[in-house]
Structure formats: structure tokens, C-alpha cells
Short mmCIF file of C-alpha atoms in Angstrom, two decimals:
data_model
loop_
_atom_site.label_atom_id
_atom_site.label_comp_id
_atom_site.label_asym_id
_atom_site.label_seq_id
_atom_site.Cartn_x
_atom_site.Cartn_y
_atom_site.Cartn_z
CA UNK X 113 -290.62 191.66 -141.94
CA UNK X 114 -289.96 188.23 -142.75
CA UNK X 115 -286.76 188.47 -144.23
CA UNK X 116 -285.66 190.37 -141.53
CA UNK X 117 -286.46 187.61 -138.59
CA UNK X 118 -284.67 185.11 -140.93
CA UNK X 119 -281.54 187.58 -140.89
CA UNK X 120 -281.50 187.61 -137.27
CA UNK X 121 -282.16 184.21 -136.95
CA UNK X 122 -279.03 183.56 -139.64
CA UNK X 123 -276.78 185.53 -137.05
CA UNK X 124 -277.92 184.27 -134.22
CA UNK X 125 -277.03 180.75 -135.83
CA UNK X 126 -273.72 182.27 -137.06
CA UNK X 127 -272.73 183.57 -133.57
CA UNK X 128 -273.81 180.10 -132.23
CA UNK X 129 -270.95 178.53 -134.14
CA UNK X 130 -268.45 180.63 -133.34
CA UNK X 131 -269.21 180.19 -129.68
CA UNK X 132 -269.21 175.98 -130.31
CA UNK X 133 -265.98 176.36 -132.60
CA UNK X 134 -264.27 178.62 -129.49
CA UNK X 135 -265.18 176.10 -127.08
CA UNK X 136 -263.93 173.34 -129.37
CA UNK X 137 -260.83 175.54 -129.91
CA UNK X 138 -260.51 176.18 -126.14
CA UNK X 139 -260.31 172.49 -125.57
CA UNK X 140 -257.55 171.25 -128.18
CA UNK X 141 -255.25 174.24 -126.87
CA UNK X 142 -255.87 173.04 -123.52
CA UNK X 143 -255.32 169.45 -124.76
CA UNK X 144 -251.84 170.77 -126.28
CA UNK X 145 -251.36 172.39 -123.32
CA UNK X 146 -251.36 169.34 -121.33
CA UNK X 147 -249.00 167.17 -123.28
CA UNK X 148 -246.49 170.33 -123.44
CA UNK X 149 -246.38 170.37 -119.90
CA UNK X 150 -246.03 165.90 -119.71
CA UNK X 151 -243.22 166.43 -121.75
CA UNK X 152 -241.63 169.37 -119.93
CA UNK X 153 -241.97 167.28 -116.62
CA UNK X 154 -240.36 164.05 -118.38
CA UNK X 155 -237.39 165.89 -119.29
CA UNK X 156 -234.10 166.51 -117.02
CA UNK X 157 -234.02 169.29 -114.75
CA UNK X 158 -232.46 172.54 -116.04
CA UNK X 159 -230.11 173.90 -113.71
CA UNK X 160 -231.42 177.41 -114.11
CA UNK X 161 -233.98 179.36 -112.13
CA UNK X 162 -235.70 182.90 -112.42
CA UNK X 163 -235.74 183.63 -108.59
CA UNK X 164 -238.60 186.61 -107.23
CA UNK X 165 -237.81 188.60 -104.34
CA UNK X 166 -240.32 190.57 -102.27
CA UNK X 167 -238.10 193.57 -102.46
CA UNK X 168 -235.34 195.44 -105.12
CA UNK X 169 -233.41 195.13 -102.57
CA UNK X 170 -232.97 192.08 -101.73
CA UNK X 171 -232.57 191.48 -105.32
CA UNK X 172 -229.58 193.82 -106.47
CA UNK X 173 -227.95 192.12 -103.18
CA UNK X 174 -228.49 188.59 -104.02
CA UNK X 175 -228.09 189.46 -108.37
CA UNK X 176 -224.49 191.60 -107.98
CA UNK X 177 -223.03 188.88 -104.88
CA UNK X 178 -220.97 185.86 -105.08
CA UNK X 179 -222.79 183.14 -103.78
CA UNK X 180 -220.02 180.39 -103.20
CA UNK X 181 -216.49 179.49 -102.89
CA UNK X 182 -216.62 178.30 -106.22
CA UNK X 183 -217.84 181.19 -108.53
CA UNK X 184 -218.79 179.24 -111.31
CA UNK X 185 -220.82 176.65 -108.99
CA UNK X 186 -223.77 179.46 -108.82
CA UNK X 187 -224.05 182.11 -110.77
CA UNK X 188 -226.06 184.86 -110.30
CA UNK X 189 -227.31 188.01 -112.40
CA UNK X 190 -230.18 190.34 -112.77
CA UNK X 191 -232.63 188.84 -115.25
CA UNK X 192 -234.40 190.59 -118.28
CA UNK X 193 -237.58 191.38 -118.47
CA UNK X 194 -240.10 188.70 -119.34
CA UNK X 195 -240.78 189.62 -123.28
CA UNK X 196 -236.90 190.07 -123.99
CA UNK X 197 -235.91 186.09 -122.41
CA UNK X 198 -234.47 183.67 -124.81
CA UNK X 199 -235.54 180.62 -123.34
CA UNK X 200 -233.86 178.22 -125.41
CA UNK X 201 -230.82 179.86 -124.78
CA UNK X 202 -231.46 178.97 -121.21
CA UNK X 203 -230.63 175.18 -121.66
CA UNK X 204 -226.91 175.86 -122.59
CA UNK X 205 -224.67 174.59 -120.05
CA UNK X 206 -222.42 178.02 -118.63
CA UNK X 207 -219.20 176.05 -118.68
CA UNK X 208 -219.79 175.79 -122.71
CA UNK X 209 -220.57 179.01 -122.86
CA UNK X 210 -216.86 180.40 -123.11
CA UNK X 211 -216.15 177.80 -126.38
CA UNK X 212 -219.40 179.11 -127.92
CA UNK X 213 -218.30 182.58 -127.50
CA UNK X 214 -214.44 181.93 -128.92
CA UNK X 215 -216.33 179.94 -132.07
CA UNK X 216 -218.72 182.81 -132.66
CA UNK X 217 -215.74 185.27 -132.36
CA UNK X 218 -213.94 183.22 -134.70
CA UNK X 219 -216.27 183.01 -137.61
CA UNK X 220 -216.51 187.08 -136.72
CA UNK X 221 -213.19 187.43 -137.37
CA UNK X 222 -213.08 184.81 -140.99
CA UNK X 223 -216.09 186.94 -141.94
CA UNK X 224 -214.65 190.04 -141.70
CA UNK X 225 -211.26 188.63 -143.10
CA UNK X 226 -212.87 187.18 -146.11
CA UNK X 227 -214.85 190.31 -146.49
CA UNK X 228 -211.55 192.32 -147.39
CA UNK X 229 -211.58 190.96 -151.31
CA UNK X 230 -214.33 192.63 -152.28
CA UNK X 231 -213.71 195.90 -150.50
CA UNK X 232 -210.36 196.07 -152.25
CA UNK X 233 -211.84 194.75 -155.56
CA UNK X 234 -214.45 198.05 -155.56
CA UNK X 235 -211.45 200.42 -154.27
CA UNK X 236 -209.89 199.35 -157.48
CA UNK X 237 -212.55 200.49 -159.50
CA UNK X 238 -213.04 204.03 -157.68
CA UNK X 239 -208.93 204.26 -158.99
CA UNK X 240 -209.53 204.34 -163.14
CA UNK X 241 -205.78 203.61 -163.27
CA UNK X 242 -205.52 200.70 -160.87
CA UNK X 243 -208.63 199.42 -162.60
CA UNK X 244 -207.42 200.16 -166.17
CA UNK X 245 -203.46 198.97 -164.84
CA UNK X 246 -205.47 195.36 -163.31
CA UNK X 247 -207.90 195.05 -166.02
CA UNK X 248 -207.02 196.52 -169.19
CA UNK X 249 -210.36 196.00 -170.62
CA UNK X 250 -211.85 198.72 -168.59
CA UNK X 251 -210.58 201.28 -170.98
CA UNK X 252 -213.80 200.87 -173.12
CA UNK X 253 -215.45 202.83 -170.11
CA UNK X 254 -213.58 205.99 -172.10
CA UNK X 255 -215.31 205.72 -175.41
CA UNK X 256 -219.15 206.15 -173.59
CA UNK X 257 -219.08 209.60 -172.72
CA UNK X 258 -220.18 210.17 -169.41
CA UNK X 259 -219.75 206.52 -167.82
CA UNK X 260 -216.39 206.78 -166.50
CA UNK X 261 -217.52 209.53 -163.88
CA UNK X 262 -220.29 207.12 -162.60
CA UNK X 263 -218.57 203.83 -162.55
CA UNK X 264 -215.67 205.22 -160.68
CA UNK X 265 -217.53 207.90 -158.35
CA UNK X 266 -221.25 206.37 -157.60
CA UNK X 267 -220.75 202.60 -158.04
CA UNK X 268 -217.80 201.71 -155.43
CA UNK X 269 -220.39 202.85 -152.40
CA UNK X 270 -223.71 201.54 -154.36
CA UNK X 271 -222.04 198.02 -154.18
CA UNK X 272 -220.31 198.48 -151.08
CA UNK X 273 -223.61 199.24 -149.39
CA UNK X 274 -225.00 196.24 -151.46
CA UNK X 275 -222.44 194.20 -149.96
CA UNK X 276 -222.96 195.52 -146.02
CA UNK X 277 -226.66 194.96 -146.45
CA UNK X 278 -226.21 191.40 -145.43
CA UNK X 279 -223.55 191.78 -142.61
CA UNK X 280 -225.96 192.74 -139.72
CA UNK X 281 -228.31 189.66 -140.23
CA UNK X 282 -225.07 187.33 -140.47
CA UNK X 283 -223.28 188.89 -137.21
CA UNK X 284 -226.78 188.41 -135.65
CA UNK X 285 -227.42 185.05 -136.35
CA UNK X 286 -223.70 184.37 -135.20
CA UNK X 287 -224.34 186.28 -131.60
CA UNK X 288 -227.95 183.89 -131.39
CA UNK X 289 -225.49 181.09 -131.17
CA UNK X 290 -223.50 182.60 -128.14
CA UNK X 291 -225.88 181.50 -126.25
CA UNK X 292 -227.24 185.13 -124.41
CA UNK X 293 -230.13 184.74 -122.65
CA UNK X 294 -232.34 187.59 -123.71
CA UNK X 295 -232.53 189.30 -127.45
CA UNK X 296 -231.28 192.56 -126.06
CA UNK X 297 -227.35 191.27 -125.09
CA UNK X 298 -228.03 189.64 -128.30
CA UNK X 299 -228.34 192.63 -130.83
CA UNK X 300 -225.69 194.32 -128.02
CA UNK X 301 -223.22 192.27 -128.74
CA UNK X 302 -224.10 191.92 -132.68
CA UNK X 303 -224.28 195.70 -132.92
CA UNK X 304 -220.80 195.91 -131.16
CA UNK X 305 -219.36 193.19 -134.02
CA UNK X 306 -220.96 195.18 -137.14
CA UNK X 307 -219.73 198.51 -135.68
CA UNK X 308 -215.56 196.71 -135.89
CA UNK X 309 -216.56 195.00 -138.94
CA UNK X 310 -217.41 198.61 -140.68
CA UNK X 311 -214.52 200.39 -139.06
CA UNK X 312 -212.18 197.40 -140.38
CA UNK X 313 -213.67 197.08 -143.62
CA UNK X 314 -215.25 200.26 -144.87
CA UNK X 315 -213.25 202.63 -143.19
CA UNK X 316 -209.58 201.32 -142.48
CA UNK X 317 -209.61 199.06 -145.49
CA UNK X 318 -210.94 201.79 -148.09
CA UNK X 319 -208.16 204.04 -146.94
CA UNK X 320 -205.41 201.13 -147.50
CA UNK X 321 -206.70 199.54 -150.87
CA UNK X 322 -207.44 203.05 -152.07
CA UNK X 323 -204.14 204.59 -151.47
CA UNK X 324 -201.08 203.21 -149.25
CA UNK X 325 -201.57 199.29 -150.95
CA UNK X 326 -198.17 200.23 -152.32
CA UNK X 327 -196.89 201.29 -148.89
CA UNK X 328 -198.31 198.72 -146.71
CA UNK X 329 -194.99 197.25 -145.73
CA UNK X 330 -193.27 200.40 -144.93
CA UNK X 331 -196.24 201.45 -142.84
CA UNK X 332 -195.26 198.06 -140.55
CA UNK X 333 -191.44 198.84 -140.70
CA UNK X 334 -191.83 202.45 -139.65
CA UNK X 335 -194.46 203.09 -137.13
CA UNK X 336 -193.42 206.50 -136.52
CA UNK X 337 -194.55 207.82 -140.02
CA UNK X 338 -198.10 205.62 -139.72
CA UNK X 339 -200.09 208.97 -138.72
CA UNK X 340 -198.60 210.94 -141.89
CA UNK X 341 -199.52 207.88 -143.87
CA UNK X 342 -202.99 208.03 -142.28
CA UNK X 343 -203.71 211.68 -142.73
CA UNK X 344 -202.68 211.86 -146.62
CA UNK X 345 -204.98 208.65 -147.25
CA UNK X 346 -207.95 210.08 -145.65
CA UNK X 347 -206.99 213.21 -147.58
CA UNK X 348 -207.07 211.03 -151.17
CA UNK X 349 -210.22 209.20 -150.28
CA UNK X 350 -212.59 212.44 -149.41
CA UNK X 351 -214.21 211.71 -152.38
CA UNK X 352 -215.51 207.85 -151.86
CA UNK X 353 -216.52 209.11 -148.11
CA UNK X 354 -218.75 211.95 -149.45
CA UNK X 355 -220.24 209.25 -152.15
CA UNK X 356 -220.91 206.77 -149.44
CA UNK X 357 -222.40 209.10 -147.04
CA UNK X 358 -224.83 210.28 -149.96
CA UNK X 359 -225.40 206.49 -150.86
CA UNK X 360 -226.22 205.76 -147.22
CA UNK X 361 -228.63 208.62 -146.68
CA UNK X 362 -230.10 208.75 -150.18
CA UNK X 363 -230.48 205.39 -151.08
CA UNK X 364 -230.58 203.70 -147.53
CA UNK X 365 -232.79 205.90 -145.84
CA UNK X 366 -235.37 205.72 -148.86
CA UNK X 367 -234.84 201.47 -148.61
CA UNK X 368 -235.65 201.75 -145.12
CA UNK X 369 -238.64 203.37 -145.91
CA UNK X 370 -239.77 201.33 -148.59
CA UNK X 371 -239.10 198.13 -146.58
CA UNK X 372 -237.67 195.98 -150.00
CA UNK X 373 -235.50 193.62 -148.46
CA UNK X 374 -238.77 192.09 -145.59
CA UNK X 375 -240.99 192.24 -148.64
CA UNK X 376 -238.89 190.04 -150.78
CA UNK X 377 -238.13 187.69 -148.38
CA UNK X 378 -242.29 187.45 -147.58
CA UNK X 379 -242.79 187.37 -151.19
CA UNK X 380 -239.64 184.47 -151.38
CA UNK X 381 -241.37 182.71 -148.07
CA UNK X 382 -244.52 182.40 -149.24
CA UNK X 383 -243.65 181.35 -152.60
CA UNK X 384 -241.63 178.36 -150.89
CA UNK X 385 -241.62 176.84 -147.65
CA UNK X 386 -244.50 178.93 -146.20
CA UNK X 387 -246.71 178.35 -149.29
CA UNK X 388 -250.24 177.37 -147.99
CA UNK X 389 -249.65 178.85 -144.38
CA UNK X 390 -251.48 181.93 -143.31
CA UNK X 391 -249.34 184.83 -143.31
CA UNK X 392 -247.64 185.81 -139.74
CA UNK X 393 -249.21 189.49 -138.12
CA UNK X 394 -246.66 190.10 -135.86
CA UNK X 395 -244.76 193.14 -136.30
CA UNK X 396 -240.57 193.28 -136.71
CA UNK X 397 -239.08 195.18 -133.17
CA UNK X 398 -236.05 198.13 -134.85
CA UNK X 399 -232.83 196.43 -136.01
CA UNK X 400 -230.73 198.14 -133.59
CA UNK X 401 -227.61 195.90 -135.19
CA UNK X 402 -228.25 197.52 -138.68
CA UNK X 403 -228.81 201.30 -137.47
CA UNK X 404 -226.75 201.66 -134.61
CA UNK X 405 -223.63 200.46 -135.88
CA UNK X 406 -224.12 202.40 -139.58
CA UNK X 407 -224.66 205.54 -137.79
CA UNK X 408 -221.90 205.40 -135.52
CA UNK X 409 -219.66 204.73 -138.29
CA UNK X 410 -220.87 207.88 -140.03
CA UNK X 411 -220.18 209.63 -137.12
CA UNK X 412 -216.85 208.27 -137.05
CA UNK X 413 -216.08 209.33 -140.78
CA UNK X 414 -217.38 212.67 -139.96
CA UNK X 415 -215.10 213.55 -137.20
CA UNK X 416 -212.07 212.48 -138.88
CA UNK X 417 -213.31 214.37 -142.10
CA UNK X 418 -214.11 217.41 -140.04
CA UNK X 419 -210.15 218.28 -140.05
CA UNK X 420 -209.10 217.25 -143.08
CA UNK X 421 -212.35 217.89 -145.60
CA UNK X 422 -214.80 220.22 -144.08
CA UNK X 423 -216.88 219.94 -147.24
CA UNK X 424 -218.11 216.73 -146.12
CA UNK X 425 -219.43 218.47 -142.76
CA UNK X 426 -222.77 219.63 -144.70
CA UNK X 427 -223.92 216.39 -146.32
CA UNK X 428 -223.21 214.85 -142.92
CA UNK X 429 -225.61 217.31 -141.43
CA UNK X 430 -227.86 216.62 -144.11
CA UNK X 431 -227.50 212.47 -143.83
CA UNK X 432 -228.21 213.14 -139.81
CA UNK X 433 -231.12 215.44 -140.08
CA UNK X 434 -232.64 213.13 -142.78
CA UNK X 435 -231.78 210.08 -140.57
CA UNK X 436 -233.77 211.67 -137.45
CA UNK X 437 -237.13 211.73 -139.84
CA UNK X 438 -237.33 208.81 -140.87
CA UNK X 439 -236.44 206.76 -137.89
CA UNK X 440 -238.66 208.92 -135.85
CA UNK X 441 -241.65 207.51 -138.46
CA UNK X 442 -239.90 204.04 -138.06
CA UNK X 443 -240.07 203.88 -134.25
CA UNK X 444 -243.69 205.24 -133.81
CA UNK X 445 -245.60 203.72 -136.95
CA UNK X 446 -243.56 200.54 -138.37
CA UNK X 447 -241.57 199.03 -135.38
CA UNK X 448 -242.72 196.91 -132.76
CA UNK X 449 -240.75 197.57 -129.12
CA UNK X 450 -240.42 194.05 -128.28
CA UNK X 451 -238.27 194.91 -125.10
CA UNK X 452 -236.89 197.92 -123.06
CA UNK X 453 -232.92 199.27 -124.16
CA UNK X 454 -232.82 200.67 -120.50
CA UNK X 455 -229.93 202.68 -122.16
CA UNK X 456 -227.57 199.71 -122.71
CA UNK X 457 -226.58 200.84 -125.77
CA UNK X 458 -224.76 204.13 -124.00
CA UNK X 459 -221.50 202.49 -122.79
CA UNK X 460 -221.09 201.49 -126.45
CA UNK X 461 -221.99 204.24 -128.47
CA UNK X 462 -219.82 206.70 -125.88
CA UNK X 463 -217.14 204.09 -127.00
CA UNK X 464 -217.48 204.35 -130.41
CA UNK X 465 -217.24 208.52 -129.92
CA UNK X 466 -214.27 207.69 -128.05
CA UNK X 467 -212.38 205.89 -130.95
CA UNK X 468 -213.56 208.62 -133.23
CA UNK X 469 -212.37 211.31 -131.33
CA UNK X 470 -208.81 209.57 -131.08
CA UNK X 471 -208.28 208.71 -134.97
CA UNK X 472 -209.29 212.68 -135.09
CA UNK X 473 -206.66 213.59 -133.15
CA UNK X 474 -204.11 211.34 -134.91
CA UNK X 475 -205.22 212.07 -138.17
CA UNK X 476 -204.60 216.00 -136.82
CA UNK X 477 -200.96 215.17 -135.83
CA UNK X 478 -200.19 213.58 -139.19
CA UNK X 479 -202.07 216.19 -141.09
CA UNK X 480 -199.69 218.93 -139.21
CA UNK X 481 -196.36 216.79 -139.96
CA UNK X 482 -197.77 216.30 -143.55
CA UNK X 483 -198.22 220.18 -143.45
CA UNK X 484 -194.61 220.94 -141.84
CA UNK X 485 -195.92 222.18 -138.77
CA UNK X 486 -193.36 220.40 -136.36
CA UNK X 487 -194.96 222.62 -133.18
CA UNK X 488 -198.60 222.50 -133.80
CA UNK X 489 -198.33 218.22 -133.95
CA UNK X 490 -196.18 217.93 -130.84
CA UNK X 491 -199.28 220.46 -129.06
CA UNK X 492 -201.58 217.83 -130.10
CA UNK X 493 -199.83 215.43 -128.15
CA UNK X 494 -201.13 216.58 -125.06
CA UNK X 495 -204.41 216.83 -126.45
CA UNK X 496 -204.64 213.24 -127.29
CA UNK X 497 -203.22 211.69 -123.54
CA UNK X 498 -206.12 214.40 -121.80
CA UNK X 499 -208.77 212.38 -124.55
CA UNK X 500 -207.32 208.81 -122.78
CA UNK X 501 -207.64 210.44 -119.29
CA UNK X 502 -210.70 211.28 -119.62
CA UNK X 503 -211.84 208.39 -121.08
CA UNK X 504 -210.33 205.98 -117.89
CA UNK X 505 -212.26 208.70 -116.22
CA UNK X 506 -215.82 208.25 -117.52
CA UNK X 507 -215.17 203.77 -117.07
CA UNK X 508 -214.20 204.73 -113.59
CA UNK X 509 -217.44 206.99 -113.01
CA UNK X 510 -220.21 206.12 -114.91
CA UNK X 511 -220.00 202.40 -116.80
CA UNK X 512 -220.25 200.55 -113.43
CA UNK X 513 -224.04 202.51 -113.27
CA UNK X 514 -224.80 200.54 -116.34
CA UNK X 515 -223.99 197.41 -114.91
CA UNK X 516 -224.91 197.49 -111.50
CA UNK X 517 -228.25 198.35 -109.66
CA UNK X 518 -227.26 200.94 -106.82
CA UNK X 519 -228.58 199.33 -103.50
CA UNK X 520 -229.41 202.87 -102.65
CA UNK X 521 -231.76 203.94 -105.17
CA UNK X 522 -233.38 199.83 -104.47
CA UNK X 523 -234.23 200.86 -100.91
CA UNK X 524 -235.75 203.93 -102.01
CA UNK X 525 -238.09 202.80 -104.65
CA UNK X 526 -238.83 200.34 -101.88
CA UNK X 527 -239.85 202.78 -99.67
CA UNK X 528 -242.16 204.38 -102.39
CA UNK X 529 -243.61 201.21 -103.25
CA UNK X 530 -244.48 200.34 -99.84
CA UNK X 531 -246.17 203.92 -99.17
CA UNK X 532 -248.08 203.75 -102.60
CA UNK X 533 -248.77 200.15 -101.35
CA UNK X 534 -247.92 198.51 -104.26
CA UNK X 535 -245.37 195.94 -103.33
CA UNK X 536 -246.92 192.79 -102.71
CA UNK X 537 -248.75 193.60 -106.31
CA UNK X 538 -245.30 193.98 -107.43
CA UNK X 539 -244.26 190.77 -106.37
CA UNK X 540 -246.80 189.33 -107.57
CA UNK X 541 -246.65 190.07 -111.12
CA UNK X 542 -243.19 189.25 -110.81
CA UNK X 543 -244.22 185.54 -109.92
CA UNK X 544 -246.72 185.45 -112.54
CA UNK X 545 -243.88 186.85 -115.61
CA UNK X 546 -241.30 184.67 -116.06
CA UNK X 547 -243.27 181.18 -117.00
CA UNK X 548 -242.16 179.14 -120.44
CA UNK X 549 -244.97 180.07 -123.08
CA UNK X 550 -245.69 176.61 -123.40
CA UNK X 551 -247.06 176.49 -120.12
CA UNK X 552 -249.37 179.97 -120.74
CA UNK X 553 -252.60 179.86 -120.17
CA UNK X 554 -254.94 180.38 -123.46
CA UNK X 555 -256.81 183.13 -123.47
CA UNK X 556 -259.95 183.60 -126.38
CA UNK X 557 -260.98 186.51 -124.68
CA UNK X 558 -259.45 188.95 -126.02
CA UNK X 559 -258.91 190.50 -129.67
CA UNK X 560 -255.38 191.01 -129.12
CA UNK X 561 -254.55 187.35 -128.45
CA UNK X 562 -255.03 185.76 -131.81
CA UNK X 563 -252.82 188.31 -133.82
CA UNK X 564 -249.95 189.36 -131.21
CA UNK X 565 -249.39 186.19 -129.07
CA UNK X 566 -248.52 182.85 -130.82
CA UNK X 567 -251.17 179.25 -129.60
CA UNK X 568 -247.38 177.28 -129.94
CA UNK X 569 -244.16 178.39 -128.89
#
């Protein structure tokens, strides 16, 4: 009995000190707090506002209307939701905005320029004879039975894919410069670059190193014969598609599963720099800049290869249906949703199926000319102006929906929030949202707070 009053008294001492230490804790955060905000107030004005209207539509009227004369003396546009703002983003000046965006395009374009030495270096080695013709001591790969196979069928996409690992991190770090104001234009825009990147690189390069290196300047000189020249090159490089595809969904889908490349970098981190610190809890949102683009290119590759290699078509299936597991594990057990896509990403991937469709059909009219079938290209013809039309068609019709809040539908959610009565709550939260996090208010309350929400920002 005795031992037992000491063990409540021991907790009751225990919980004692944790209420003292949350009070003392409570007071340096608001001490922080306070000197943020002195040093916020010190500072010059931004000249950028979030502005709260009392109805949507008031907002998609003032958000999609020019405001002055001058268009670039106030600009105007609907803002992201609180949790996807970049707020340091928010002190670049608009007028530099337009350099930042040229420089960023610019080391794009040196990136992806560079990147072609590599690519053509590991086409060489899926070619024995270009590899044994550039580098005679490759012919040793003959006296190990069973190596040549490997080195020239497995290893170009292994080290390819090595290679590509790092491009969606590098394009991303290039678009943070930019100077976008929320993460999602952000990994947009990034997405968009690694998609052109991959078509340039992995798909347009592979089929020029691999096969038509020799006839690059008569490609230039005669136009006319470039979609024969592209339909027997994606004919000679079936092989290196159907490798990478298997790399991709073999190999990358088991990495993403595994997580290697986070856990090495933690491991690295801590090691280093973060040595000491306590670990960070907060979760990593989906790299829409690595997946998006990697499976749009697949779909790209498996359109074109649909005419001319049909074999491909089931490990394509396979690579998809695969795909669709694990990211559906990803997305409800690993990844964080740090912000809504409000099906941005549409316009773009429509766009990507676009371009696919139309190397398809050019790849088709070379295949038929390859093939002798003078009458069967020229009916293509028609086929491919109908795939423009219809493209000019769906810009005209549906992008401006992505873009654009219909004033229409704002009135009528109006109307629903004001017979649910919900629309001075509304506006409320709406005042409350979009405030700096150093000027958030601590909260000790809550479990959640000290393992999803940062003290400093």
C-alpha cells in the first residue's frame, strides 16, 4: 500500500513538471513570437496582398479582371490554398520575374544539352560494334560467355535510369527559383520540364545515337524522308524500349517501394550536418515531377511502339497494371497530401497524349513509305490534320475551364452557401488562412502540433 501512494505521488510530481515545462515552453514561443513579428514590422512593405471576399463571386470577378490601365501596375490572380503558398517566393519583385524565368529556362535547356553525352555514350554500348569499332578493348566481353548479352541488352537502361534518377530533383530545384508562388505551379512546371527532357533525351536521342548518327545530316538536308528515317529507327531500337520499360517497372517500381534514395540521404544527413539534431517527423507529399513525367513518357513509347512492335504492348500492360499497385499503396500509406491538384495536371498530361498520338501517326506514314505502300501513307495524311483539329478544338473548349473560375457556377455555390448558412463562416476562415507562420499562434494543446506543424518557420 505504501509503495503504491509513493507511485502516485511520483506521477503526480511527473505530470507537475510537464505542466511547469509547457508553461515555460508556452512562454519562450510566445517570446519568439514577439520578436518575429518586431522584425516583420521593421522591414519594408511587400507590395503583395492575399485579399478575402465575402463572396466567390466577387472573387473570380476581381481575380480574372484587369484592374488598371497599366496591366503590370496591379496584378491580380486567384490565390492557392493556404498549405500550398510559398511565401518566400512572395517577396520577388513581378517585373524580375520574366529574367528569372528565361535563366531557369536556360540552365533547362544546358542541362538537357549536356545530358546528351552520356545518353549517346550508353547507346554505344547497346551497339557491340559501335562499342567494339570506338573502343576496341570491349572485345574481351566475347571471351566470358554469357556477358555480352547483358552488357549490351540490360545495362544501357540500368544506367540510363541511374542517370534520370537525379533529373526530377534538379529541374525542381531550378523551377523553386522561378519564383511561383505556391509548390503546386512549382512541381507543374518542373513536371512539364522532365516530361521534354525525357522525350529529348531518352526517347529522340536513343533513336538518333542508336541508329541514324550516320545520317544525321541528311535527315536536315532532306526533310521529306525524316518520317522514313523515324519509323526504321524506332523499328532498330524495339529492343532498348522493351529493356527500359522492364527496368522502369521492375527495378523502379520495387525502388519506389523500398524508399533507398530518402533513406540514404537521412542516413547521409544525419551522419553530417544534421548530426546531433532530432530527426524531422514530417512526412514527404508524392513527387508528382518524378511519376508524372516517367509515366507519360511510357505512354508515349507505347503508342509509337503499338504500330511498329506490338510485342512491347504486353509488358506495357504489365509496367501499367504494376504501376497502379504500388502507387495506390504510395498515395494512401507513405505520402503526405500537402495540397489539392484540383486537376491541374489535366491540360498537361492531355498534352503529352497529344504529342504521342502525333509521332504515332508519323511514325505510321513512314512505316507505310518504308513498307512501299504509297496509298495507305497519303490516307494517313488526313488522319494526322483531323488529330491537329481536334486538338485546337479541345484548347478552344475545355483548357480555359482550367484556368478560369466560371462566374456562373460562383453565384451558385453562393446561393448554396447562403441557404446552408455557411457564408459568413466561410469568410471567416478565409480571413483566418492566409497569415505568415511566423505570426501563428502556438498551440500545446494538441498532439498533432508537436510532430506535423514546425515552432519556427
Amino acid at each position: 500500500q505504501r509503495s503504491r501512494d509513493y507511485s502516485i505521488a511520483d506521477a503526480y510530481r511527473q505530470d507537475a513538471k510537464i505542466v511547469r515545462y509547457e508553461e515555460r515552453l508556452e512562454e519562450v514561443c510566445h517570446k519568439i513570437r514577439h520578436v518575429q513579428r518586431k522584425k516583420i514590422f521593421k522591414e519594408k512593405e511587400l507590395p503583395v496582398a492575399f485579399v478575402t471576399f465575402k463572396s466567390r463571386w466577387g472573387t473570380a470577378l476581381a481575380a480574372q479582371s484587369q484592374q488598371h490601365s497599366n496591366p503590370l501596375l496591379w496584378i491580380t490572380e486567384m490565390a492557392p490554398e493556404p498549405r500550398d503558398v510559398l511565401w518566400r517566393n512572395l517577396a520577388i519583385p513581378y517585373r524580375r520575374l520574366s529574367l528569372y524565368k528565361i535563366g531557369v529556362l536556360a540552365a533547362a535547356s544546358l542541362l538537357t544539352i549536356f545530358f546528351a553525352f552520356p545518353v549517346t555514350a550508353i547507346q554505344g554500348i547497346a551497339k557491340f560494334e559501335r562499342l567494339r569499332k570506338w573502343f576496341p578493348p570491349a572485345m574481351a566481353i566475347q571471351l566470358i560467355p554469357g556477358l555480352g548479352p547483358i552488357i549490351t541488352g540490360y545495362l544501357p537502361s540500368a544506367i540510363l535510369s541511374g542517370f534520370i534518377y537525379i533529373i526530377p530533383f534538379a529541374m525542381l530545384a531550378l523551377t523553386k527559383i522561378s519564383g511561383y508562388v505556391s509548390k503546386s505551379k512549382t512541381e507543374i512546371k518542373a513536371s512539364n520540364m522532365v516530361f521534354y527532357f525525357l522525350v529529348g533525351n531518352v526517347f529522340f536521342l536513343s533513336l538518333l545515337s542508336g541508329s541514324l548518327l550516320d545520317q544525321l545530316g541528311e535527315s536536315f538536308t532532306h526533310p521529306k524522308d525524316i518520317p522514313s528515317r523515324l519509323a526504321s529507327a524506332v523499328s532498330a531500337q524495339a529492343d532498348f524500349f522493351v529493356t527500359y520499360i522492364l527496368t522502369n517497372g521492375l527495378a523502379g517500381f520495387s525502388l519506389e517501394i523500398l524508399q533507398p534514395g530518402l533513406l540514404m540521404w537521412d542516413a547521409l544527413k544525419s551522419h553530417t550536418w544534421g548530426r546531433g539534431k532530432d530527426k524531422s517527423p514530417y512526412l514527404y507529399s508524392l513527387p508528382y515531377c518524378r511519376v508524372v513525367p516517367f509515366v507519360s513518357l511510357t505512354i508515349l513509347i507505347g503508342m509509337v511502339y503499338a504500330v511498329v512492335a506490338p510485342l512491347l504492348l504486353p509488358f506495357l500492360i504489365g509496367y501499367f497494371f504494376l504501376g497502379y499497385v504500388v502507387f495506390i499503396n504510395q498515395i494512401e500509406d507513405v505520402y503526405e497530401t500537402i495540397y489539392e491538384t484540383c486537376g491541374q495536371y489535366w491540360p498537361y498530361i492531355h498534352h503529352y497524349i497529344f504529342l504521342a498520338i502525333v509521332l504515332t501517326q508519323i511514325t505510321m506514314i513512314g512505316l507505310f513509305g518504308l513498307k512501299s505502300k504509297a496509298s495507305a501513307a497519303f490516307a494517313t495524311i488526313p488522319l494526322l490534320l483531323f488529330t491537329l483539329m481536334f486538338n485546337e478544338y479541345c484548347k478552344l473548349r475545355f483548357l480555359p475551364t482550367f484556368y478560369h473560375y466560371p462566374v456562373q457556377d460562383a453565384m451558385r455555390n453562393d446561393e448554396l452557401d447562403e441557404k446552408n448558412g455557411i457564408m459568413e463562416m466561410n469568410y471567416r476562415n478565409a480571413l483566418d488562412a492566409y497569415c505568415p507562420p511566423c505570426l501563428w499562434p502556438a498551440n500545446f494543446t494538441t498532439e498533432e502540433s508537436s510532430s506535423t506543424h514546425p515552432l519556427l518557420s
